[in-house]
Every structure is written in structure tokens, then in C-alpha cells.
Amino acid sequence: MVYFINDIITGALIGLLYSLVAMGFVVIYRASKVFNFAQGELVIIGGFIVWFTTMQAGLSLWLSIPLSLVLAGLVGYAIERIFLTKLIGESVFSMVMVTVGLLILLRGLVLLVFGPAVRPFPIIFPLKPLFLGDMLIPMNLLMGGIITIVAAVGLSWFFNRTRSGLRMTAVAEDHVVASSMGISVKGSIAFAWVLGAILSTIGAMIFLSGKSLTFLASDIGFAALPVALFAGLESIGGLILAGVIIGIAQSLTTNYLDPLIGGSLGSVVPYIIMLAILLIRPTGLFGWRTIERV
Amino acid sequence: MDPSGIFPTSYRSDRRIIRTRWQVLALVLFMALLLLAPYLVSGRIIAILNMMMISAVIAVGLQICTGYAGQINLGQAAFMGVGAYTASILASKTGLTFLLTIPLAGLSAALFGFLFGLTAARIKGFYLALTTIAAQFLFHFAVLNLPSTWMGGSNGITVPPAELFGLRFVGETAQFYMNFAVTAIMVAGAFGIVRSRFGRAFVAVRDDDVAAGIMGINVAATKANAFLIGAFYAGVGGALWAYLIRFVGVDQFTLFHSIFFVAMIIVGGMGSIVGALVGVFIIRIIQEIIATVGPNIADSVSFLGGDIVFAGMNVVLGGVIALFMILEPKGLMHRWNIMKSSYRIWPFPY
Amino acid sequence: AIAVAASMPLKAQAETNYNLALLSDFSGPYADIMPVLAGGREAVFTWWNETRGKELGVTLNYKNYETRYDAAQVASLWPGIKSELNPIAVVGLGGPDVAALSERLPEDKIPMFMATASYGFAWKPDSWIFNPRPTYSHESAGFLNWMREQRGGDGPLKVAILASEASPAYVDMAKGLELYAEEHPEEIDLVEVIYTEVQPTDLTGQMRRVVRARAEALVIQTNTSIVVAAKRGLQANGSSIPIMMSSHNGLPASGGALGGLDQLEGDFEAYGMAIAADEDTPARQFYETLVADHGLKAPWNVVTAMGVSQGLFVVTVIDHAIEANGAEGLTGEMVREALFAGPITTEETHGFLPSLTFTPDAPFPLEGLKVNVGTVKDGKITIEATGVDVPDVQKW
Amino acid sequence: MTMLELNNVEVTYSDVILALKGVSMTVSEGQCIALLGGNGAGKSTTLKAISGTLKSEDGTVSAGSIVLDGTPVQNMEASEVVKNGLIHVMEGRRVLRHLTSEQNLIVGGHMVPNSAELKNRLDHVYTLMPRLADLRNRTSGFMSGGEQQLLLIGRAMMAKPKIIAIDEPSLGLAPMMIRDVYEVLKQLKSEGTTFFLVEQNSAAALSIADYAYVMENGRIVMDGPADKLADNEDIKEFYLGVTASGERKSYREIKHYRRRKRWLG
Amino acid sequence: MTTNGGIVSSPLAVRGATLKFGGVTALDDVSISINDDELLAIIGPNGAGKTSLLNVTAGFYRPQKGRVELSGQDVTGLRVDQIARRGLARTFQGTHLFAGQTVVENIMIGRHMLMKSNVIQAFFQFGPVMREESEHREAAEEIIDFLEIEAIRNRPVGTLGYGLRKRVDLGRALAQEPSILLMDEPMAGMNSEEKEDLARFILDVREARKIPVVLVEHDMGVVMDLADRIVVLDFGRVIAEGTPEEIQKDPAVIKAYLG
Ligand SMILES: Nc1ncnc2c1ncn2[C@@H]1O[C@H](COP(=O)(O)OP(=O)(O)OP(=O)(O)O)[C@@H](O)[C@H]1O
Ligand SMILES: Nc1ncnc2c1ncn2[C@@H]1O[C@H](COP(=O)(O)OP(=O)(O)OP(=O)(O)O)[C@@H](O)[C@H]1O
Ligand SMILES: [Mg+2]
Ligand SMILES: [Mg+2]
């Protein structure tokens, strides 16, 4: 029973990590209506920046973490400047498709800049887990979970309660209308990418702390997708709930069902849950409902 | 816009794709050249053409589903896989002729696609795009976890060569003719579909599904149909793939492959069959150039080191694709059409 | 063939030239090891040309082809390779090469030689593709039996295996061992078969299952990332169940990714090939020769060893073929025949490979198989055992 | 003082379609000008050219200049044009559909420095258009066509621009509502706002405008003080729908005949 | 009026329709029925529920209470496309055209449901499909001639001005060969010249096709001149019904709407 509870807790925490990565998607979507297919690549880039500042440049964690976040923000900004600015005014669809190109490009770029080797990732959170009686909880996930919740609360306050948040929402709603109201679409999208890149980097730190880094890490982007859709693409707060549910379901499947079937149902369970939810609520739990009017 | 001097004289002639005598000539010449290709160019080129034709069938299907009907589909490689597996199983277990296995492969992929298409009745936009990713993962999971006697599990399936009247389709030349025949039929069929009432219904649903419904179009069925047709093409392409490689394994049909199919239709231009073909050509050609030029560069500029050159090549591939999308977000066909109409009214600027 | 000439200037005294096609993956998933692996195998061809080749009047030319580890790319490259090089042998790399060419090579009558262990799905008679090593399951079964003997006492060895469904090859590793354990309950008790992602989020929970099942060994033949995550999971559980790795995710790679070999103290790597340890073995000596005289630049590690052993495997077979058929007019078919004609001795491969006896029954030797075991002692890779017998594994 | 000046403006769509063929006009501060014209004449295009929203439709100002309050704004980013004091109320009822009516208004006033002022302006809009007050928490995408039209006008008011360029404000409004809206416009005008009014309801437009332009086929074909134009026979017939003698024609009596535009020949 | 087993049934009848969205009552027990070959105008202030009434009729909204009948058949709860296939066509407030498509293509989409060919025939493009295409294309061209939009036949509708779009919208509805036509503010955004043109088209349609038309419109001149009968809605209720003369004099209507 203790183990069962432990599995639930660990699952929920892993789910929160998915939520954090998914938050990268959602923030970009919420502020620009662009669905970023290259989110997983942002995670690796963030990871490599952290690796570079710590393992290569040899900075202490206190220095390298803030520096990495700044650098990641710059990368996000650069991506926006190079790839998306020119497309403002074009259909959102073209922007989304550019992110598909970005995915292919960034994969190559990571390989070119950082090389293909498997790198050790710095130990950012203590390796020693937290012991609660018989239960043990990985420190990186625990602290990551807290960070995720704080970030979610903060960002959802920002988007729902502040005027800047409302401005970005307006951009996501309709680029042309927003700019005709004097809202800088460019600024909003740039902000979104900066934030998205920073969130991805934090995600990378939690995900990879004490582990290894290769471009395989981008798979987390696709693991986080179901969480974003489950919550609904506009909902930041909803990510927490969605992440926890999906994380727990996945953990219980891998630990109790997979041994029985001798396969890896755990890795597809998030997608199955997502499909089921979307069939009931086509825009996720808290996503904006499609408005159809004639 | 028609070239001046060309006026359609009947509704049928107005429907024609090919409108001038020169175009007829060009098409005939092109087809003849293709047919003679095995006698004109090296095996390597023929092999590239084989790959292109198979990709073309799949990309054209995706174009119908995504470009015409507006249903973003990131599961095309999975649908292709279903077709490839179907053809392989039928060919290896029942010895059925490829004349039957190829259409059956299309049908079974179509069925799988249709199931996902049904969800499109409720799920829209990005939500739908991302549920099609689920198709990808579910396919992968199913192949690996169903009893291995069904779909070969992790072992994959070896495919006997296609045979017709004792003629074995092995080697790139023989396969070229087989692929050519199938591709020609499929592409011609695609033109038929998109210019028929179905094509118009697809476009209607893409542009405004509310209005489409009120026009008497069954929106849910149309979307499901779009998936069905798109997946049918993918299935046929998958079967051709199976006969070409003669071994299918689940890792040949990944999400990354699906993403490349999407890239192909974007580069070529959404909503145009020719665009899909152009996109396939461009992306495949870049890949082949990289595979061909890369080793030579690595050899001649040895101070760079092979790893840098090859990694750089991947960047080039990604970069060129991204660049296409940035500079020509509406695809090459769009640029072509603009060029065409400004050429026709030349020398007047407008 | 300009490139061929550029990469391998023709020697005036050589009378006969043969071509080898080298399939590489410099930009796909194995880009990390490719440069080193390529260095190893190319150095062997240089060595052979400069020594044996000179004696025989034969030069082996080679050319690398980039496959991006993609079956479609291999398939479209192949006809070009064939017409451009007309190679007598292909030096392959991995799964996509096998997938794309397994049905094609018999038609074109050109054999392909791999570097890695084999897979259950390639285990078919009359193959044209050959591995110097048996399947991963052979290797793990051999290792586990050795471990059980080391442990002594009664009862089977309790074992867990960590695999992934990300690639069918990874599934294959688990399936083979599962079948072996099923058929040999007195040897191996497979207590856990765990599937995870290629870059796992967290394996603490899964490792607790392994610990609670009292596993005595954990087999991970997939990739480095999984080894790292599993190690962290075991550490969190305060456990030191030894991990058995394979060559491509072996001690040096995994140790590097963990930030130091000391983290892997007491863990093992086991495969049917020389262990790249510090000890002065014949393999090590041959490596030093390659470095000193034949331009090899790669460090002494398992990947280099893999490249060198593959190169040696190829040149030895060709050597046999020349002996049997003379230096002139060699064909791919003759090369393949030579493989079955007699064993490739461990001396011929300078201790990189055990003695190999191929039959048309399988793409790898079915008898007399051996694995070597390496471990980390005091932060250093050492050879723990050599020539460990591989049991008879049934096809799955 | 000249608020807005167009000099020989040409607009092309998709590099090939020439929609404006050299349009010049002047709007002085505090003035209300009306731009009349048939379907496809290029009225909306003129507004889009001024406000910088052409780009989203693949259009550019290919010749000529547009000067807003001393700053050249042709091909300027739309959000920058707004900073120069112009708000464009676009046709097509483009509300921010998932936001509530009030959130739409707040977005309109997003440049307001403090929230007290924001509240003030909201109240001002609500007193001028009480219907919007009733709807404040309604998701705007679900509102009726007319309600959305009102919301757009309210949203423009929130920004308190120097000049409002408004595309068919009376579109889809009930007769009583049109009167109300024009009352509001008059009120704003008296407060000093400059208006650039594109309108099909010519009677209403001419009643408030000081000066009017008539556009056909991308060209200005007629212009003059509003009251003068209102007396012009053609304007009466084509735009005001009254016969030369000042009587309204019945739509039932319309016969199938081609009319001739006198100013074209 | 069709006689159906002795019972006289109107081409379109809405009986006691009530439609609520959360707290908003868009329609409150609304009943209307239309006679053969009649032009019924529906007027009312903004937000009165006119469009909602059309939406209920077309099956786009499902009323919580009440029924919709087409020629005596209950069609409540059918999908929009099923209702369209029973002969109901409509134009939209604003436009809902297929913006990227040309005028001809838009009109051909309107004919989709009248066409019979299947996918396989379309794929192989043999005989019947081609014949069907040509036939329907001819019908589409007739509509284009009728609406006098020949010149813009091959223009994408996205590039047309508002007024022409409305005309194409009408063309597309006519292409469905409806037995009843609903029009939601067709005159909005037109100057009086264009209104006259459109009025003429509406009159011609009635003359040629002899179908009943339901017209929602805010232009009183048009409504009073064209309508045979007028229904006035306010806050989702019918507050008056009668001939134009009666309505113009009705004090409730003057208070709520005309002002
Ligand atoms: N996006 C576009 N692409 C191409 N041509 C366009 C585009 N938008 C408008 N046009 C063309 O430019 C001309 C002017 O259109 P505009 O929308 O300005 O007309 P308008 O006067 O506002 O008409 P309406 O009263 O019908 O709204 C028209 O001929 C139209 O076809
Ligand atoms: N889907 C919906 N969800 C919520 N409210 C709605 C919905 N559709 C309509 N309404 C509300 O119902 C009321 C009636 O709307 P409707 O569109 O029928 O008005 P209308 O009479 O057509 O007005 P207008 O003349 O302005 O077009 C409005 O207050 C509108 O806000
Ligand atoms: Mg307009
Ligand atoms: Mg309405």
C-alpha cells in the first residue's frame, strides 16, 4: 500500500514535469496562437545551455542557473526574430508550419554546435531522495513540482488578471485586430518565445538533473503534449490538474499493468487518456470552446 | 488566368488541367522521358525516382487530407505503415498477387484512417493535429505488442518480391515501372478527386465548416472521408515501400517521417496536387544531395572532419526547409501562380 | 570514383583493386560514435593494404556513404553504390542497413559485414549479412551464467532487464532473454522486464521494483541514457545491484555520461569482442600498431575496438577468399563462400574477436561462442573474464 | 490643421491587383469626412492603407504617401499607426470572440495609463451605449451581429484616438440603433474627435459629415461639402435612393434597366 | 400550400420554439409559418432573436422547446445538412463564403448535394462524373448570368467587396435549388443602387422559382416594399405580425423598433 501511494506521488510529480514542459507550449500558444512543434527542441537547447555553463564553462550553479535562463531567453528571442517576425501578418497556419521546419533545423543545429556525444548533466537538485517512512521521493521531481505549481499560479494570474496578459490574449485571438488596437504583435510573440524558452530550460533542469543529455531528450516534448491538450491549449492552471492525472495514470500503468502485459502501455496511456477526453470535450478540460456562429 | 487567346469553349474544356497544346506536348514529353528513364540514367537516379514516386503517392494523399480538407494530419507515416504491413502480411502469408495486395493495403490503411477521421467530427484544429500523433504512437504500440504472429512484432516481416506472369519485380528498373504505373494512376486519380464534388466539399469544410454544413454537406462524413482517402494513398504508398524494401519494421514509420511528409506539402504549397509533387521532389532531392555530396566534401575538405560536415548537412536540410517555409509560407505553387499571372499580363505591371 | 581516389591514393605496385562500401551514420542517432568507429575500421583497411595487401598485390579501396540511419536512404543509395563501386563487400552499421538490404544483397550477390551483435529478427538461414557477434540475448545469457557461477550456491540467478519499445531492436533484446529464461529456469529467473523511454524521466519507482524483487543483476543493452537513469534510480534506492551493459552503451560511455567511471564501480560490460581495458592484451598491442604506423587517431575504447574488430572481420574474410580463389577476379559471392569455408581464428583478428565458425544456418556463429566481461575496479576499467562460454540460445 | 493627408495613393494586392489608383484626400482636425462608393470601390482598402492592416491581406501601398498628423504612415506597422492616434474600426465585426464584451473594451483601452481612467472611459461608453452595459459579461463571439457592431464602436472609443477611421458603422444595426450610434458619433465629434467615415448609409453619413468623397473603381470621382453632395442628383439616385423630385422609389417598382452614371460620361 | 392528407401544411412552420443560452433567452415560444410563394419579413431590434430563429429553422441550433416543420414534416433535431437536403437554403448575416475559392467554385459547392457521383467514379473520372460536372456547371453559369456576376466569375471571393460577396452568397443558396430560401440581412452594406439590384434579384427569384422567402432585414424601405407579411420580434418574442401597412402603424413596433 505504501508503495502504491508512493507510485501515485511519484507519478503526480512526473506529471507536473510534463505540465511544466507543456506550459512552454501553452504560453507560446496563449500569446501568439502559434503551436510550437519544436518545443522538445527548446528543452534540449535549454539543457545544452545549462550543460555548457556548468560542465564546460565551469561556473557554479548559483551563477550558471540564472545565466542559463537569460541565455535561453535570448535564444527564444533570436528564434522569434529570425523565424517568426517576418511571418507576422501571414496566416497563423504558416507560422505553425515554420515551427515544423524549426524542429528539423534545431535538431541539426544541436548536433552541429554541441556535437552528438552523450553529455553528463550537472546535478542541480540533490540526488538523495526525500524519505517519508517507506516512501521515497526524488528530490528533482519534488522541487520541480513546486516550481511548476508556482509558475502555473503566477502565469495564470498574469494572463488572466493583468492588462498585459489580456493584451497577449488579444494577440492570440486575432493578430490583425490586436495590432489595429495598437498592440504590438511582434512584442507579444517575442515575449512568448522568451518565456517558452525559459520554461523549457527550467524543465530541462528538472528533467535531466544528474542524468545525461542527448538529443533524445526532445522526446519529452511529445510526452508533454497530451497534458497540454488534456488541459486545453489556453489553460495554464488546468495544466496542473491534467499533469497530475496523466502522471498518476502513467505511473500506475507502468508499475502495475505493464508487468502483466509485458509491454510499454505506460508510454501510450497519456495519449489514450487525451483521446478519450477530447472526444468528450473537444477543446480539453479548460480550453476555449470553439465559437461557431452564423 | 488563362493565357490570352485561350478561351474555354465548353464547361468540360474549362475543367481541363492542361489547356494549351504546348502543355500537352510538355506532359507527353515528360511522361515519355520518365518511362525511358531506366535507359537514360544510372541506377542511382532510378532508385531516387523510386523513392520519390512512393513519397509522392503518400504526400498527395496527405495533400488531399490536409491541404484540401484542412485536417492537419501528423499520422501519415502510421497510415503508410498500416498499408505496408497489410501488403507484407498478405504477400508473405497468403501469397496474394500485388495486384490485389496493393489496393487491399490501401483499404486497410483507409479503414484505420477513417477511424481517426471520425474523431475529426468533434475534434478540430490543433487538437486534431495532435490527436493524429496518437495514431502514430498507437500504431507503434500495436505492432510491437500484438502477438508477433500477427504483425511480426519486433521481428518485422520479410516480403516476397512482387511477381506478375513469372516476371519478378526486383531491381530498381523493374520496380521503377511498377511504381510508375501505380503512381501515375494515383496522381491522376487525385486530380479527379479534388476537381470533383468531393474536392469541393473538402475545400468547403476546410474554409468554413459551418457554412459547408448549411450547404448540405455532411461535415463529419466529409472529414472522415478526407482521412479515409488520405490514408488510402498512404496505404498504397506503404505497399509500394514494402515491395521495394521487402522488409517492413515498425521503425520505418515514425513520427519524424510524418513530419517530413507535412514538410513536403508545405514546401510545395498547400492545396495543390502539383504542389505536393514539387514538395516531394525538393525535399527528396535535398536529402539525396546531402547523402551524395556529404562524403565527397568530407573527403576533400578533410580538415573539417567528417562529423562536422555531416552534422552540417542536417542543418542544411532543416535550414532549407525552414527557409522555404519562412520565405514562401504559401508554398512554391503560390509563387508560381503569381509569376504566371504577372507574366501573362506583361508588360503591364497590373 | 574521384572521391575514392582522393581518400585512398592508389599504390603503383598494387595490381588488383577491390572496393568496399562503408555505410555510416554521421548525422543520425549514432553520430556520436560514428567518427571513432569509422576511424577504427578505416585504419584496419589501411593497415591491411600496407601489409598483407602489398604481399598479395591487392588494394582495398573504400568509400563512406551517409545513411542517416534511415532505411529509405539506404535503399535509394544502394543502386548507386552498386554501380559506382561494384563492391565485393559492404561494411554495414545497423538496423536500417539490414532492413533495407537483407532481401536485396542476395539478388546482387554481395555480402555485408556488421560490427555489432545480431538480432533475433535477422536470425535466418542463407543470410548475406553477417555479424561477428551473436545476438544481444546470447551475450547477456553468457554473462548471466558466468555471474551465477561466480556467485556459487544453488538456485537460478535473479535478473531484471530494462528495455524500451522505442525501437524494435530494444524489444528484441528482452524477448530473447525472456525465452532463454523460460527454457532454463534453473539458470535464470527473470524477475522484472521493464520497458521505458529512451530518455527516461525517472526510474526510481521502477528500480524499487527491481530491488524488491531481489534481483542480482540488471541487464541494460539499450542505450547510455537508460543506464544513467537506472543508476540514479538504484542509487536513490540505496542499492548497488550490478548493471550489465553492452558495447555501444558500455562502461566508458555510461561512466562519462554519469560524470565519472567511479559511479559504475562493480558494474559490468559484456560482449563477444575484446574489452578495451588498460591491460596489455594482443588487441591492445594491435591497436598501438595501428596508431603508430597506420594513422589511427581514435582513443582506445570500446567504439574503436568495435571499428577495428569489424575491419579485421572483413579483411580476414577477404584474405581467406583470396587464398582460396587467387587475387584476381574476386566476387562478393566468393567472399561469402570463404566465410563458410573455414574458421576465422582469434589470432587472425588479433584477439579482437573470438574464433568464429560461420555456417549458412545463421548470420552469426552458432557454436564456440564466447563473451568477454569487463568491470570497473577502483575507478578503472579492467578485464574481469575472457572467453566466457555462451550457452545455446533458442531462436525466438 | 491637416490631420490626415493621402497623396496619390496606390494599393496593390498580391502584387497584381491594383485596388486604389491614385487617391488623394485631406482631412482636417476635428472634421468629419465621409467616403461613399459602391461595392468594391476601394473604400475599405483606403482605410486599410491608412491603418496599416493591408499586410495581412497581402496588400501594399505601392505608390503615394499617407501622412497622419505630420508622420508618414504608409506601410507602417498597424500597431505603430495606432500610437500616432488613429483607430481603425474594421469591417467584418472582428470582435475578440472568446473574450467578454467588457474585456474587449478593456483591450481597446489598453494604452490607458491608470485604472481609474480606464474605469472612467468604460463608464462613458456604457452611458453612451447602455446596451453594452447589459452585455458586459457576454462572450462577444456569441453576441448578435448588431451587438458586435456596437461593441466595435465602443472599443474604438476606449482608445480615445485623435482620429477614428470607421468602416460602415451602421452595418446591421436596427433603425433606432443607427440613430443612437450617430448620436454617439456626433457627441464624439463635438468633443473634438476627427472622423473618417466609410458608409453605405449615405443619408446618415452625409447628415454628420462636413465633407464627402465619392469613390468608384479605386478612384475619387466626386467630392465636395456634404450638403452640396446631398443635393446632387446622382448621389440622390444612387446613394440616397430618392428620385430627383425627392421621393423615395419603391423597391417593387424597380424595372430591369441599366442606369447610366452621369459623371462617367 | 401543399395538401397533405387533407391537412394543409405550410412549407415552413416553427411551432412554439424556445431557445436559451445559459441565462439568455434568445427565443421565447416563437411560432411562425409561411405560405407558399410568400415573402415573409422578420424584423426586430438588435439581439431580438432574428438570426437565432433562422438558425433554429436551419437546424444549426436545436430549440429546447418547440418544433420545426418543413412541408408538414418534423425536422427538429436533424443535422443542418439533412435539413438543407430537404430544400432549405439560407444566406448569412455577414458572409460565410469559402474565401479562397472562386465565385464559380463557391456556387458549385452549393450544388454538391444535388450531385450523385461517388469517390471511385471521381477517382477514375469516367463518363457519368464528367457529364454530371458539365450539367451542374451549366446550372451554375445560369445563376451567374442571372446575378450578373459573369465578370468576376473566376475571382476568389476573398478579394471581392462586401456587396458582391452578398450576391455570391445568394447565388450559392440558389444553386441548392431550394424550395424555401432564408435570407439574413442581405442588404446590409449596400448603397441604394445595389439594394435596388438585389431587390430586383429577389423579386426575380420569386417570379422564376415560385418559392417562399424569409427575409431578415433592417432596411425598412426594403422590408415594407417587398414583404407580403411581417413578423416583429423583440426579446425573443413575437410582438406583432401583419401586413406592412399594419406593422408601420403598430404602436408596439414603433416603440420597440422603428422609433
Ligand atoms: N485581399 C484582397 N486581395 C485582392 N483584391 C482585393 C482584396 N481585398 C479587396 N480587393 C479588391 O479591391 C477592390 C476594393 O475593395 P474594398 O474592399 O476596398 O471595397 P469597398 O469599397 O470597401 O467595398 P464594400 O462596400 O463592398 O465593402 C475590390 O475590387 C476588391 O475586389
Ligand atoms: N450561441 C449563443 N450563445 C449565447 N448567446 C447567444 C448565442 N446566439 C445568440 N445569442 C444571443 O441571443 C440573442 C439573440 O441573438 P440573434 O443573433 O438571434 O439576434 P438578431 O435578432 O439576429 O440581432 P441582429 O439584428 O443584431 O443580428 C442575442 O442577445 C445574442 O447575444
Ligand atoms: Mg468595404
Ligand atoms: Mg442577426
CSV table of N, CA and C in Angstrom, one decimal, chain A residues 150-210:
chain,number,residue,atom,x,y,z
A,150,VAL,N,4.2,26.9,-8.7
A,150,VAL,CA,4.4,28.4,-8.5
A,150,VAL,C,4.3,29.0,-9.9
A,151,ALA,N,5.0,28.5,-10.9
A,151,ALA,CA,5.0,29.1,-12.2
A,151,ALA,C,3.5,29.1,-12.8
A,152,ALA,N,2.8,28.0,-12.6
A,152,ALA,CA,1.5,28.0,-13.1
A,152,ALA,C,0.6,29.0,-12.5
A,153,VAL,N,0.7,29.2,-11.2
A,153,VAL,CA,-0.2,30.1,-10.5
A,153,VAL,C,0.2,31.5,-11.0
A,154,GLY,N,1.5,31.8,-11.0
A,154,GLY,CA,2.0,33.1,-11.4
A,154,GLY,C,1.5,33.4,-12.9
A,155,LEU,N,1.8,32.5,-13.7
A,155,LEU,CA,1.5,32.8,-15.1
A,155,LEU,C,0.0,32.9,-15.4
A,156,SER,N,-0.8,32.1,-14.7
A,156,SER,CA,-2.2,32.2,-15.0
A,156,SER,C,-2.8,33.5,-14.4
A,157,TRP,N,-2.2,33.9,-13.3
A,157,TRP,CA,-2.5,35.3,-12.8
A,157,TRP,C,-2.2,36.3,-13.9
A,158,PHE,N,-1.0,36.2,-14.4
A,158,PHE,CA,-0.5,37.1,-15.4
A,158,PHE,C,-1.5,37.2,-16.6
A,159,PHE,N,-1.8,36.0,-17.1
A,159,PHE,CA,-2.6,36.0,-18.3
A,159,PHE,C,-4.0,36.4,-18.1
A,160,ASN,N,-4.6,36.0,-16.9
A,160,ASN,CA,-6.0,36.3,-16.7
A,160,ASN,C,-6.3,37.6,-16.0
A,161,ARG,N,-5.3,38.1,-15.2
A,161,ARG,CA,-5.7,39.2,-14.4
A,161,ARG,C,-5.0,40.5,-14.8
A,162,THR,N,-3.9,40.4,-15.5
A,162,THR,CA,-3.2,41.7,-15.8
A,162,THR,C,-3.6,42.2,-17.2
A,163,ARG,N,-3.3,43.5,-17.4
A,163,ARG,CA,-3.7,44.0,-18.7
A,163,ARG,C,-2.7,43.5,-19.8
A,164,SER,N,-1.4,43.3,-19.4
A,164,SER,CA,-0.5,42.8,-20.4
A,164,SER,C,-0.9,41.4,-20.8
A,165,GLY,N,-1.4,40.6,-19.8
A,165,GLY,CA,-1.9,39.3,-20.2
A,165,GLY,C,-3.1,39.4,-21.1
A,166,LEU,N,-3.9,40.3,-20.9
A,166,LEU,CA,-5.1,40.5,-21.7
A,166,LEU,C,-4.7,40.9,-23.2
A,167,ARG,N,-3.6,41.7,-23.2
A,167,ARG,CA,-3.1,42.1,-24.5
A,167,ARG,C,-2.6,40.9,-25.3
A,168,MET,N,-1.9,40.0,-24.6
A,168,MET,CA,-1.4,38.9,-25.3
A,168,MET,C,-2.5,38.0,-25.7
A,169,THR,N,-3.5,37.9,-24.9
A,169,THR,CA,-4.7,37.1,-25.2
A,169,THR,C,-5.3,37.6,-26.5
A,170,ALA,N,-5.3,38.9,-26.6
A,170,ALA,CA,-5.9,39.6,-27.8
A,170,ALA,C,-5.1,39.2,-29.0
A,171,VAL,N,-3.8,39.2,-28.8
A,171,VAL,CA,-2.9,38.8,-30.0
A,171,VAL,C,-3.3,37.4,-30.4
A,172,ALA,N,-3.4,36.5,-29.4
A,172,ALA,CA,-3.7,35.1,-29.8
A,172,ALA,C,-5.0,35.0,-30.5
A,173,GLU,N,-5.9,35.8,-30.1
A,173,GLU,CA,-7.3,35.8,-30.6
A,173,GLU,C,-7.3,36.2,-32.1
A,174,ASP,N,-6.6,37.3,-32.4
A,174,ASP,CA,-6.6,37.8,-33.8
A,174,ASP,C,-5.5,38.8,-34.0
A,175,HIS,N,-4.5,38.4,-34.7
A,175,HIS,CA,-3.3,39.2,-34.9
A,175,HIS,C,-3.7,40.6,-35.5
A,176,VAL,N,-4.5,40.6,-36.5
A,176,VAL,CA,-4.8,41.8,-37.1
A,176,VAL,C,-5.6,42.8,-36.2
A,177,VAL,N,-6.6,42.2,-35.6
A,177,VAL,CA,-7.4,43.1,-34.7
A,177,VAL,C,-6.4,43.7,-33.6
A,178,ALA,N,-5.6,42.8,-33.0
A,178,ALA,CA,-4.7,43.2,-31.9
A,178,ALA,C,-3.9,44.4,-32.4
A,179,SER,N,-3.3,44.2,-33.6
A,179,SER,CA,-2.4,45.3,-34.0
A,179,SER,C,-3.1,46.5,-34.4
A,180,SER,N,-4.4,46.3,-34.8
A,180,SER,CA,-5.2,47.5,-35.1
A,180,SER,C,-5.6,48.2,-33.9
A,181,MET,N,-5.5,47.5,-32.7
A,181,MET,CA,-5.8,48.2,-31.4
A,181,MET,C,-4.5,48.8,-30.9
A,182,GLY,N,-3.4,48.7,-31.6
A,182,GLY,CA,-2.1,49.3,-31.1
A,182,GLY,C,-1.3,48.3,-30.2
A,183,ILE,N,-1.7,47.0,-30.3
A,183,ILE,CA,-0.9,46.1,-29.5
A,183,ILE,C,0.2,45.5,-30.4
A,184,SER,N,1.4,45.5,-29.9
A,184,SER,CA,2.5,45.0,-30.8
A,184,SER,C,2.5,43.5,-30.8
A,185,VAL,N,2.1,43.0,-32.0
A,185,VAL,CA,2.1,41.5,-32.1
A,185,VAL,C,3.5,41.0,-32.0
A,186,LYS,N,4.4,41.7,-32.6
A,186,LYS,CA,5.8,41.3,-32.6
A,186,LYS,C,6.2,41.1,-31.1
A,187,GLY,N,6.0,42.1,-30.3
A,187,GLY,CA,6.4,42.1,-28.9
A,187,GLY,C,5.8,41.0,-28.2
A,188,SER,N,4.5,40.8,-28.4
A,188,SER,CA,3.8,39.7,-27.7
A,188,SER,C,4.4,38.3,-28.1
A,189,ILE,N,4.6,38.1,-29.4
A,189,ILE,CA,5.2,36.8,-29.8
A,189,ILE,C,6.6,36.7,-29.3
A,190,ALA,N,7.4,37.7,-29.3
A,190,ALA,CA,8.7,37.7,-28.8
A,190,ALA,C,8.7,37.3,-27.3
A,191,PHE,N,7.9,38.0,-26.6
A,191,PHE,CA,7.7,37.7,-25.1
A,191,PHE,C,7.4,36.2,-24.9
A,192,ALA,N,6.5,35.7,-25.7
A,192,ALA,CA,6.0,34.3,-25.6
A,192,ALA,C,7.2,33.4,-25.8
A,193,TRP,N,8.0,33.7,-26.8
A,193,TRP,CA,9.1,32.7,-27.1
A,193,TRP,C,10.2,32.8,-26.0
A,194,VAL,N,10.4,34.0,-25.5
A,194,VAL,CA,11.4,34.1,-24.4
A,194,VAL,C,10.9,33.3,-23.3
A,195,LEU,N,9.7,33.5,-22.9
A,195,LEU,CA,9.1,32.8,-21.8
A,195,LEU,C,9.1,31.3,-22.0
A,196,GLY,N,8.7,30.9,-23.2
A,196,GLY,CA,8.7,29.5,-23.6
A,196,GLY,C,10.0,28.9,-23.5
A,197,ALA,N,11.1,29.6,-23.9
A,197,ALA,CA,12.4,29.0,-23.9
A,197,ALA,C,12.9,28.9,-22.4
A,198,ILE,N,12.5,29.9,-21.6
A,198,ILE,CA,12.9,29.9,-20.2
A,198,ILE,C,12.3,28.7,-19.5
A,199,LEU,N,11.0,28.5,-19.7
A,199,LEU,CA,10.2,27.4,-19.1
A,199,LEU,C,10.8,26.1,-19.5
A,200,SER,N,11.2,26.0,-20.8
A,200,SER,CA,11.8,24.8,-21.3
A,200,SER,C,13.1,24.5,-20.6
A,201,THR,N,13.8,25.5,-20.3
A,201,THR,CA,15.1,25.3,-19.7
A,201,THR,C,15.0,24.9,-18.3
A,202,ILE,N,14.0,25.5,-17.6
A,202,ILE,CA,13.7,25.0,-16.2
A,202,ILE,C,13.3,23.5,-16.3
A,203,GLY,N,12.5,23.3,-17.3
A,203,GLY,CA,12.0,21.9,-17.4
A,203,GLY,C,13.2,21.0,-17.6
A,204,ALA,N,14.2,21.4,-18.5
A,204,ALA,CA,15.4,20.6,-18.7
A,204,ALA,C,16.1,20.3,-17.4
A,205,MET,N,16.2,21.4,-16.6
A,205,MET,CA,17.0,21.2,-15.4
A,205,MET,C,16.4,20.1,-14.5
A,206,ILE,N,15.0,20.2,-14.4
A,206,ILE,CA,14.4,19.2,-13.5
A,206,ILE,C,14.5,17.8,-14.1
A,207,PHE,N,14.2,17.8,-15.4
A,207,PHE,CA,14.2,16.5,-16.1
A,207,PHE,C,15.5,15.8,-16.1
A,208,LEU,N,16.6,16.6,-16.3
A,208,LEU,CA,17.9,16.0,-16.6
A,208,LEU,C,18.8,16.0,-15.4
A,209,SER,N,18.5,16.7,-14.4
A,209,SER,CA,19.4,16.9,-13.2
A,209,SER,C,20.0,15.5,-12.8
A,210,GLY,N,21.3,15.5,-12.9
A,210,GLY,CA,22.1,14.3,-12.5
A,210,GLY,C,22.0,13.2,-13.6
